[in-house]
C-alpha cells in the first residue's frame, strides 16, 4: 500500500472518530439535561427513588466521559492537522503526506483509547440516568434491570469488536 493511500485511510478514520465522538458528546449533555436532583422515579415507590449520591455520580461520570471524548477528538484533530500541514505545499494532493507512521499509529491508538474510556464512563452515567428515571437497581425495578442489562450487553459487545479491530489494525 502506498504512503498516499495509507494517509488517506488514516484521515478518513480520524474523521469518523471525531464524528462519532461528537455524537457521544451530545449524549453526555442530553443525559445531564434529563435529570434533576430529587426527581421521583417512574416506579412510584419512594424506596426506589435515587438519592443525591446517584445524581452526584451521574455528574462525575458525565464529566469524565466528556473529558475522554474531548481528549480523543483533540488527538485525532491534531493528527489530521499534522497531516494537512505536511501537505500544505501540495494543495492538489490533500491526502498525501510523509508522516512518521509509528507516531500516527500511536496517536490513533491514543485516540481510540480515549473513545473507549469515554464509552465506559458514558455507560456508567447512563446506568445512573436509568436509576434516576426508572428506579434503583437495588429495589428490583424490572424496567431498570432490563434497561441496564441491554445497555451493558450491547455496548460491551460493540466495544469488544471495536477494541479487537483497533488492536488488529495496530499490530498489522
JSON list of C-alpha atoms in Angstrom, two decimals:
[
{"chain": "A", "resi": 1, "resn": "UNK", "atom": "CA", "xyz": [0.00, 0.00, 0.00]},
{"chain": "A", "resi": 2, "resn": "UNK", "atom": "CA", "xyz": [1.46, 3.38, -0.95]},
{"chain": "A", "resi": 3, "resn": "UNK", "atom": "CA", "xyz": [2.07, 6.19, 1.51]},
{"chain": "A", "resi": 4, "resn": "UNK", "atom": "CA", "xyz": [-0.60, 8.40, -0.05]},
{"chain": "A", "resi": 5, "resn": "UNK", "atom": "CA", "xyz": [-3.36, 5.79, 0.13]},
{"chain": "A", "resi": 6, "resn": "UNK", "atom": "CA", "xyz": [-2.35, 4.89, 3.68]},
{"chain": "A", "resi": 7, "resn": "UNK", "atom": "CA", "xyz": [-2.57, 8.53, 4.71]},
{"chain": "A", "resi": 8, "resn": "UNK", "atom": "CA", "xyz": [-5.97, 8.86, 3.02]},
{"chain": "A", "resi": 9, "resn": "UNK", "atom": "CA", "xyz": [-7.28, 5.91, 5.03]},
{"chain": "A", "resi": 10, "resn": "UNK", "atom": "CA", "xyz": [-5.92, 7.42, 8.25]},
{"chain": "A", "resi": 11, "resn": "UNK", "atom": "CA", "xyz": [-7.56, 10.78, 7.55]},
{"chain": "A", "resi": 12, "resn": "UNK", "atom": "CA", "xyz": [-10.88, 9.05, 6.83]},
{"chain": "A", "resi": 13, "resn": "UNK", "atom": "CA", "xyz": [-10.60, 7.02, 10.04]},
{"chain": "A", "resi": 14, "resn": "UNK", "atom": "CA", "xyz": [-9.77, 10.14, 12.05]},
{"chain": "A", "resi": 15, "resn": "UNK", "atom": "CA", "xyz": [-12.76, 11.96, 10.53]},
{"chain": "A", "resi": 16, "resn": "UNK", "atom": "CA", "xyz": [-15.04, 9.10, 11.53]},
{"chain": "A", "resi": 17, "resn": "UNK", "atom": "CA", "xyz": [-13.66, 9.02, 15.06]},
{"chain": "A", "resi": 18, "resn": "UNK", "atom": "CA", "xyz": [-14.21, 12.75, 15.53]},
{"chain": "A", "resi": 19, "resn": "UNK", "atom": "CA", "xyz": [-17.77, 12.48, 14.17]},
{"chain": "A", "resi": 20, "resn": "UNK", "atom": "CA", "xyz": [-18.67, 9.59, 16.48]},
{"chain": "A", "resi": 21, "resn": "UNK", "atom": "CA", "xyz": [-17.14, 11.39, 19.46]},
{"chain": "A", "resi": 22, "resn": "UNK", "atom": "CA", "xyz": [-19.29, 14.42, 18.64]},
{"chain": "A", "resi": 23, "resn": "UNK", "atom": "CA", "xyz": [-22.44, 12.27, 18.77]},
{"chain": "A", "resi": 24, "resn": "UNK", "atom": "CA", "xyz": [-21.37, 10.77, 22.09]},
{"chain": "A", "resi": 25, "resn": "UNK", "atom": "CA", "xyz": [-20.66, 14.23, 23.47]},
{"chain": "A", "resi": 26, "resn": "UNK", "atom": "CA", "xyz": [-24.22, 15.24, 22.60]},
{"chain": "A", "resi": 27, "resn": "UNK", "atom": "CA", "xyz": [-25.43, 12.16, 24.51]},
{"chain": "A", "resi": 28, "resn": "UNK", "atom": "CA", "xyz": [-23.48, 13.35, 27.55]},
{"chain": "A", "resi": 29, "resn": "UNK", "atom": "CA", "xyz": [-25.30, 16.67, 27.60]},
{"chain": "A", "resi": 30, "resn": "UNK", "atom": "CA", "xyz": [-28.69, 15.07, 26.94]},
{"chain": "A", "resi": 31, "resn": "UNK", "atom": "CA", "xyz": [-28.08, 12.81, 29.93]},
{"chain": "A", "resi": 32, "resn": "UNK", "atom": "CA", "xyz": [-27.26, 15.81, 32.08]},
{"chain": "A", "resi": 33, "resn": "UNK", "atom": "CA", "xyz": [-30.34, 17.71, 30.98]},
{"chain": "A", "resi": 34, "resn": "UNK", "atom": "CA", "xyz": [-32.77, 14.86, 31.67]},
{"chain": "A", "resi": 35, "resn": "UNK", "atom": "CA", "xyz": [-32.02, 14.50, 35.35]},
{"chain": "A", "resi": 36, "resn": "UNK", "atom": "CA", "xyz": [-32.70, 16.79, 38.26]},
{"chain": "A", "resi": 37, "resn": "UNK", "atom": "CA", "xyz": [-31.96, 16.23, 41.95]},
{"chain": "A", "resi": 38, "resn": "UNK", "atom": "CA", "xyz": [-34.91, 14.98, 43.97]},
{"chain": "A", "resi": 39, "resn": "UNK", "atom": "CA", "xyz": [-36.65, 13.62, 40.90]},
{"chain": "A", "resi": 40, "resn": "UNK", "atom": "CA", "xyz": [-39.15, 10.81, 41.50]},
{"chain": "A", "resi": 41, "resn": "UNK", "atom": "CA", "xyz": [-38.67, 7.59, 39.58]},
{"chain": "A", "resi": 42, "resn": "UNK", "atom": "CA", "xyz": [-41.40, 6.12, 37.40]},
{"chain": "A", "resi": 43, "resn": "UNK", "atom": "CA", "xyz": [-41.55, 3.11, 39.74]},
{"chain": "A", "resi": 44, "resn": "UNK", "atom": "CA", "xyz": [-43.94, 5.02, 42.09]},
{"chain": "A", "resi": 45, "resn": "UNK", "atom": "CA", "xyz": [-42.28, 3.67, 45.24]},
{"chain": "A", "resi": 46, "resn": "UNK", "atom": "CA", "xyz": [-40.29, 6.11, 47.34]},
{"chain": "A", "resi": 47, "resn": "UNK", "atom": "CA", "xyz": [-37.85, 3.32, 48.21]},
{"chain": "A", "resi": 48, "resn": "UNK", "atom": "CA", "xyz": [-36.94, 3.16, 44.51]},
{"chain": "A", "resi": 49, "resn": "UNK", "atom": "CA", "xyz": [-36.16, 6.87, 44.18]},
{"chain": "A", "resi": 50, "resn": "UNK", "atom": "CA", "xyz": [-32.49, 7.68, 43.65]},
{"chain": "A", "resi": 51, "resn": "UNK", "atom": "CA", "xyz": [-30.74, 9.79, 46.24]},
{"chain": "A", "resi": 52, "resn": "UNK", "atom": "CA", "xyz": [-28.43, 12.73, 45.78]},
{"chain": "A", "resi": 53, "resn": "UNK", "atom": "CA", "xyz": [-25.42, 10.37, 45.71]},
{"chain": "A", "resi": 54, "resn": "UNK", "atom": "CA", "xyz": [-26.66, 8.85, 42.43]},
{"chain": "A", "resi": 55, "resn": "UNK", "atom": "CA", "xyz": [-27.08, 12.33, 40.93]},
{"chain": "A", "resi": 56, "resn": "UNK", "atom": "CA", "xyz": [-23.54, 13.22, 42.05]},
{"chain": "A", "resi": 57, "resn": "UNK", "atom": "CA", "xyz": [-22.13, 10.04, 40.49]},
{"chain": "A", "resi": 58, "resn": "UNK", "atom": "CA", "xyz": [-24.03, 10.83, 37.30]},
{"chain": "A", "resi": 59, "resn": "UNK", "atom": "CA", "xyz": [-22.44, 14.26, 37.11]},
{"chain": "A", "resi": 60, "resn": "UNK", "atom": "CA", "xyz": [-18.93, 12.90, 37.76]},
{"chain": "A", "resi": 61, "resn": "UNK", "atom": "CA", "xyz": [-19.30, 10.13, 35.16]},
{"chain": "A", "resi": 62, "resn": "UNK", "atom": "CA", "xyz": [-20.68, 12.59, 32.59]},
{"chain": "A", "resi": 63, "resn": "UNK", "atom": "CA", "xyz": [-17.76, 14.99, 33.10]},
{"chain": "A", "resi": 64, "resn": "UNK", "atom": "CA", "xyz": [-15.18, 12.19, 32.91]},
{"chain": "A", "resi": 65, "resn": "UNK", "atom": "CA", "xyz": [-16.88, 10.78, 29.80]},
{"chain": "A", "resi": 66, "resn": "UNK", "atom": "CA", "xyz": [-16.88, 14.20, 28.16]},
{"chain": "A", "resi": 67, "resn": "UNK", "atom": "CA", "xyz": [-13.19, 14.62, 29.06]},
{"chain": "A", "resi": 68, "resn": "UNK", "atom": "CA", "xyz": [-12.23, 11.33, 27.40]},
{"chain": "A", "resi": 69, "resn": "UNK", "atom": "CA", "xyz": [-14.24, 12.13, 24.26]},
{"chain": "A", "resi": 70, "resn": "UNK", "atom": "CA", "xyz": [-12.66, 15.58, 24.11]},
{"chain": "A", "resi": 71, "resn": "UNK", "atom": "CA", "xyz": [-9.20, 14.04, 24.58]},
{"chain": "A", "resi": 72, "resn": "UNK", "atom": "CA", "xyz": [-9.86, 11.55, 21.80]},
{"chain": "A", "resi": 73, "resn": "UNK", "atom": "CA", "xyz": [-11.19, 14.20, 19.41]},
{"chain": "A", "resi": 74, "resn": "UNK", "atom": "CA", "xyz": [-8.31, 16.60, 20.10]},
{"chain": "A", "resi": 75, "resn": "UNK", "atom": "CA", "xyz": [-5.70, 13.91, 19.49]},
{"chain": "A", "resi": 76, "resn": "UNK", "atom": "CA", "xyz": [-7.45, 12.92, 16.24]},
{"chain": "A", "resi": 77, "resn": "UNK", "atom": "CA", "xyz": [-7.75, 16.56, 15.14]},
{"chain": "A", "resi": 78, "resn": "UNK", "atom": "CA", "xyz": [-4.07, 17.10, 15.99]},
{"chain": "A", "resi": 79, "resn": "UNK", "atom": "CA", "xyz": [-3.08, 14.17, 13.80]},
{"chain": "A", "resi": 80, "resn": "UNK", "atom": "CA", "xyz": [-5.26, 15.48, 10.97]},
{"chain": "A", "resi": 81, "resn": "UNK", "atom": "CA", "xyz": [-3.70, 18.94, 11.40]},
{"chain": "A", "resi": 82, "resn": "UNK", "atom": "CA", "xyz": [-0.20, 17.45, 11.20]},
{"chain": "A", "resi": 83, "resn": "UNK", "atom": "CA", "xyz": [-1.10, 15.58, 8.02]},
{"chain": "A", "resi": 84, "resn": "UNK", "atom": "CA", "xyz": [-2.68, 18.67, 6.47]},
{"chain": "A", "resi": 85, "resn": "UNK", "atom": "CA", "xyz": [0.23, 20.95, 7.42]},
{"chain": "A", "resi": 86, "resn": "UNK", "atom": "CA", "xyz": [2.66, 18.48, 5.91]},
{"chain": "A", "resi": 87, "resn": "UNK", "atom": "CA", "xyz": [0.54, 18.64, 2.75]},
{"chain": "A", "resi": 88, "resn": "UNK", "atom": "CA", "xyz": [0.29, 22.42, 2.66]},
{"chain": "A", "resi": 89, "resn": "UNK", "atom": "CA", "xyz": [2.95, 22.65, -0.05]},
{"chain": "A", "resi": 90, "resn": "UNK", "atom": "CA", "xyz": [0.95, 20.48, -2.45]},
{"chain": "A", "resi": 91, "resn": "UNK", "atom": "CA", "xyz": [-2.70, 21.58, -2.46]},
{"chain": "A", "resi": 92, "resn": "UNK", "atom": "CA", "xyz": [-3.70, 19.20, -5.26]},
{"chain": "A", "resi": 93, "resn": "UNK", "atom": "CA", "xyz": [-2.81, 16.14, -3.20]},
{"chain": "A", "resi": 94, "resn": "UNK", "atom": "CA", "xyz": [-4.73, 16.76, 0.00]},
{"chain": "A", "resi": 95, "resn": "UNK", "atom": "CA", "xyz": [-4.44, 13.22, 1.31]},
{"chain": "A", "resi": 96, "resn": "UNK", "atom": "CA", "xyz": [-0.74, 12.62, 0.74]},
{"chain": "A", "resi": 97, "resn": "UNK", "atom": "CA", "xyz": [1.77, 13.24, 3.46]},
{"chain": "A", "resi": 98, "resn": "UNK", "atom": "CA", "xyz": [5.08, 11.93, 4.65]},
{"chain": "A", "resi": 99, "resn": "UNK", "atom": "CA", "xyz": [4.42, 11.32, 8.32]},
{"chain": "A", "resi": 100, "resn": "UNK", "atom": "CA", "xyz": [6.06, 9.06, 10.85]},
{"chain": "A", "resi": 101, "resn": "UNK", "atom": "CA", "xyz": [3.77, 6.03, 10.75]},
{"chain": "A", "resi": 102, "resn": "UNK", "atom": "CA", "xyz": [4.73, 4.98, 14.29]},
{"chain": "A", "resi": 103, "resn": "UNK", "atom": "CA", "xyz": [3.68, 8.38, 15.64]},
{"chain": "A", "resi": 104, "resn": "UNK", "atom": "CA", "xyz": [0.49, 8.25, 13.58]},
{"chain": "A", "resi": 105, "resn": "UNK", "atom": "CA", "xyz": [-0.36, 4.75, 14.80]},
{"chain": "A", "resi": 106, "resn": "UNK", "atom": "CA", "xyz": [0.28, 5.61, 18.46]},
{"chain": "A", "resi": 107, "resn": "UNK", "atom": "CA", "xyz": [-1.76, 8.79, 18.10]},
{"chain": "A", "resi": 108, "resn": "UNK", "atom": "CA", "xyz": [-4.62, 6.83, 16.60]},
{"chain": "A", "resi": 109, "resn": "UNK", "atom": "CA", "xyz": [-4.30, 4.23, 19.37]},
{"chain": "A", "resi": 110, "resn": "UNK", "atom": "CA", "xyz": [-4.43, 7.03, 21.99]},
{"chain": "A", "resi": 111, "resn": "UNK", "atom": "CA", "xyz": [-7.48, 8.49, 20.31]},
{"chain": "A", "resi": 112, "resn": "UNK", "atom": "CA", "xyz": [-9.17, 5.07, 20.23]},
{"chain": "A", "resi": 113, "resn": "UNK", "atom": "CA", "xyz": [-8.32, 4.58, 23.92]},
{"chain": "A", "resi": 114, "resn": "UNK", "atom": "CA", "xyz": [-9.98, 7.91, 24.72]},
{"chain": "A", "resi": 115, "resn": "UNK", "atom": "CA", "xyz": [-13.10, 6.87, 22.83]},
{"chain": "A", "resi": 116, "resn": "UNK", "atom": "CA", "xyz": [-13.28, 3.51, 24.61]},
{"chain": "A", "resi": 117, "resn": "UNK", "atom": "CA", "xyz": [-12.87, 5.09, 28.04]},
{"chain": "A", "resi": 118, "resn": "UNK", "atom": "CA", "xyz": [-15.43, 7.75, 27.13]},
{"chain": "A", "resi": 119, "resn": "UNK", "atom": "CA", "xyz": [-17.88, 4.97, 26.24]},
{"chain": "A", "resi": 120, "resn": "UNK", "atom": "CA", "xyz": [-17.22, 3.16, 29.53]},
{"chain": "A", "resi": 121, "resn": "UNK", "atom": "CA", "xyz": [-17.97, 6.28, 31.56]},
{"chain": "A", "resi": 122, "resn": "UNK", "atom": "CA", "xyz": [-20.94, 7.12, 29.35]},
{"chain": "A", "resi": 123, "resn": "UNK", "atom": "CA", "xyz": [-22.41, 3.68, 30.13]},
{"chain": "A", "resi": 124, "resn": "UNK", "atom": "CA", "xyz": [-21.82, 4.25, 33.85]},
{"chain": "A", "resi": 125, "resn": "UNK", "atom": "CA", "xyz": [-23.58, 7.59, 33.63]},
{"chain": "A", "resi": 126, "resn": "UNK", "atom": "CA", "xyz": [-26.46, 6.07, 31.66]},
{"chain": "A", "resi": 127, "resn": "UNK", "atom": "CA", "xyz": [-26.89, 3.45, 34.40]},
{"chain": "A", "resi": 128, "resn": "UNK", "atom": "CA", "xyz": [-27.35, 6.34, 36.83]},
{"chain": "A", "resi": 129, "resn": "UNK", "atom": "CA", "xyz": [-29.80, 8.08, 34.47]},
{"chain": "A", "resi": 130, "resn": "UNK", "atom": "CA", "xyz": [-31.78, 4.83, 34.32]},
{"chain": "A", "resi": 131, "resn": "UNK", "atom": "CA", "xyz": [-31.78, 4.55, 38.11]},
{"chain": "A", "resi": 132, "resn": "UNK", "atom": "CA", "xyz": [-32.97, 8.14, 38.49]},
{"chain": "A", "resi": 133, "resn": "UNK", "atom": "CA", "xyz": [-35.72, 7.80, 35.89]},
{"chain": "A", "resi": 134, "resn": "UNK", "atom": "CA", "xyz": [-36.86, 4.15, 36.24]},
{"chain": "A", "resi": 135, "resn": "UNK", "atom": "CA", "xyz": [-35.91, 3.29, 39.82]},
{"chain": "A", "resi": 136, "resn": "UNK", "atom": "CA", "xyz": [-32.92, 1.99, 41.69]},
{"chain": "A", "resi": 137, "resn": "UNK", "atom": "CA", "xyz": [-31.49, -1.37, 40.66]},
{"chain": "A", "resi": 138, "resn": "UNK", "atom": "CA", "xyz": [-31.27, -2.31, 44.34]},
{"chain": "A", "resi": 139, "resn": "UNK", "atom": "CA", "xyz": [-35.06, -2.12, 44.73]},
{"chain": "A", "resi": 140, "resn": "UNK", "atom": "CA", "xyz": [-35.58, -4.62, 41.92]},
{"chain": "A", "resi": 141, "resn": "UNK", "atom": "CA", "xyz": [-37.20, -2.34, 39.36]},
{"chain": "A", "resi": 142, "resn": "UNK", "atom": "CA", "xyz": [-37.70, -4.68, 36.39]},
{"chain": "A", "resi": 143, "resn": "UNK", "atom": "CA", "xyz": [-37.63, -1.86, 33.87]},
{"chain": "A", "resi": 144, "resn": "UNK", "atom": "CA", "xyz": [-34.35, -0.56, 35.27]},
{"chain": "A", "resi": 145, "resn": "UNK", "atom": "CA", "xyz": [-32.75, -4.01, 35.42]},
{"chain": "A", "resi": 146, "resn": "UNK", "atom": "CA", "xyz": [-33.76, -4.88, 31.85]},
{"chain": "A", "resi": 147, "resn": "UNK", "atom": "CA", "xyz": [-32.61, -1.50, 30.53]},
{"chain": "A", "resi": 148, "resn": "UNK", "atom": "CA", "xyz": [-29.24, -1.74, 32.26]},
{"chain": "A", "resi": 149, "resn": "UNK", "atom": "CA", "xyz": [-28.76, -5.33, 31.12]},
{"chain": "A", "resi": 150, "resn": "UNK", "atom": "CA", "xyz": [-29.45, -4.43, 27.48]},
{"chain": "A", "resi": 151, "resn": "UNK", "atom": "CA", "xyz": [-27.19, -1.38, 27.69]},
{"chain": "A", "resi": 152, "resn": "UNK", "atom": "CA", "xyz": [-24.28, -3.27, 29.24]},
{"chain": "A", "resi": 153, "resn": "UNK", "atom": "CA", "xyz": [-24.52, -6.31, 26.93]},
{"chain": "A", "resi": 154, "resn": "UNK", "atom": "CA", "xyz": [-24.84, -4.31, 23.70]},
{"chain": "A", "resi": 155, "resn": "UNK", "atom": "CA", "xyz": [-22.21, -1.69, 24.50]},
{"chain": "A", "resi": 156, "resn": "UNK", "atom": "CA", "xyz": [-19.74, -4.26, 25.86]},
{"chain": "A", "resi": 157, "resn": "UNK", "atom": "CA", "xyz": [-20.14, -6.33, 22.69]},
{"chain": "A", "resi": 158, "resn": "UNK", "atom": "CA", "xyz": [-19.62, -3.27, 20.49]},
{"chain": "A", "resi": 159, "resn": "UNK", "atom": "CA", "xyz": [-16.57, -2.20, 22.50]},
{"chain": "A", "resi": 160, "resn": "UNK", "atom": "CA", "xyz": [-15.04, -5.68, 22.22]},
{"chain": "A", "resi": 161, "resn": "UNK", "atom": "CA", "xyz": [-15.46, -5.57, 18.43]},
{"chain": "A", "resi": 162, "resn": "UNK", "atom": "CA", "xyz": [-14.02, -2.03, 18.30]},
{"chain": "A", "resi": 163, "resn": "UNK", "atom": "CA", "xyz": [-11.05, -2.89, 20.52]},
{"chain": "A", "resi": 164, "resn": "UNK", "atom": "CA", "xyz": [-10.35, -6.10, 18.58]},
{"chain": "A", "resi": 165, "resn": "UNK", "atom": "CA", "xyz": [-10.30, -4.34, 15.23]},
{"chain": "A", "resi": 166, "resn": "UNK", "atom": "CA", "xyz": [-8.23, -1.45, 16.59]},
{"chain": "A", "resi": 167, "resn": "UNK", "atom": "CA", "xyz": [-5.63, -3.82, 18.08]},
{"chain": "A", "resi": 168, "resn": "UNK", "atom": "CA", "xyz": [-5.57, -5.87, 14.88]},
{"chain": "A", "resi": 169, "resn": "UNK", "atom": "CA", "xyz": [-5.04, -2.74, 12.78]},
{"chain": "A", "resi": 170, "resn": "UNK", "atom": "CA", "xyz": [-2.35, -1.52, 15.18]},
{"chain": "A", "resi": 171, "resn": "UNK", "atom": "CA", "xyz": [-0.41, -4.80, 15.05]},
{"chain": "A", "resi": 172, "resn": "UNK", "atom": "CA", "xyz": [-0.63, -5.28, 11.26]}
]
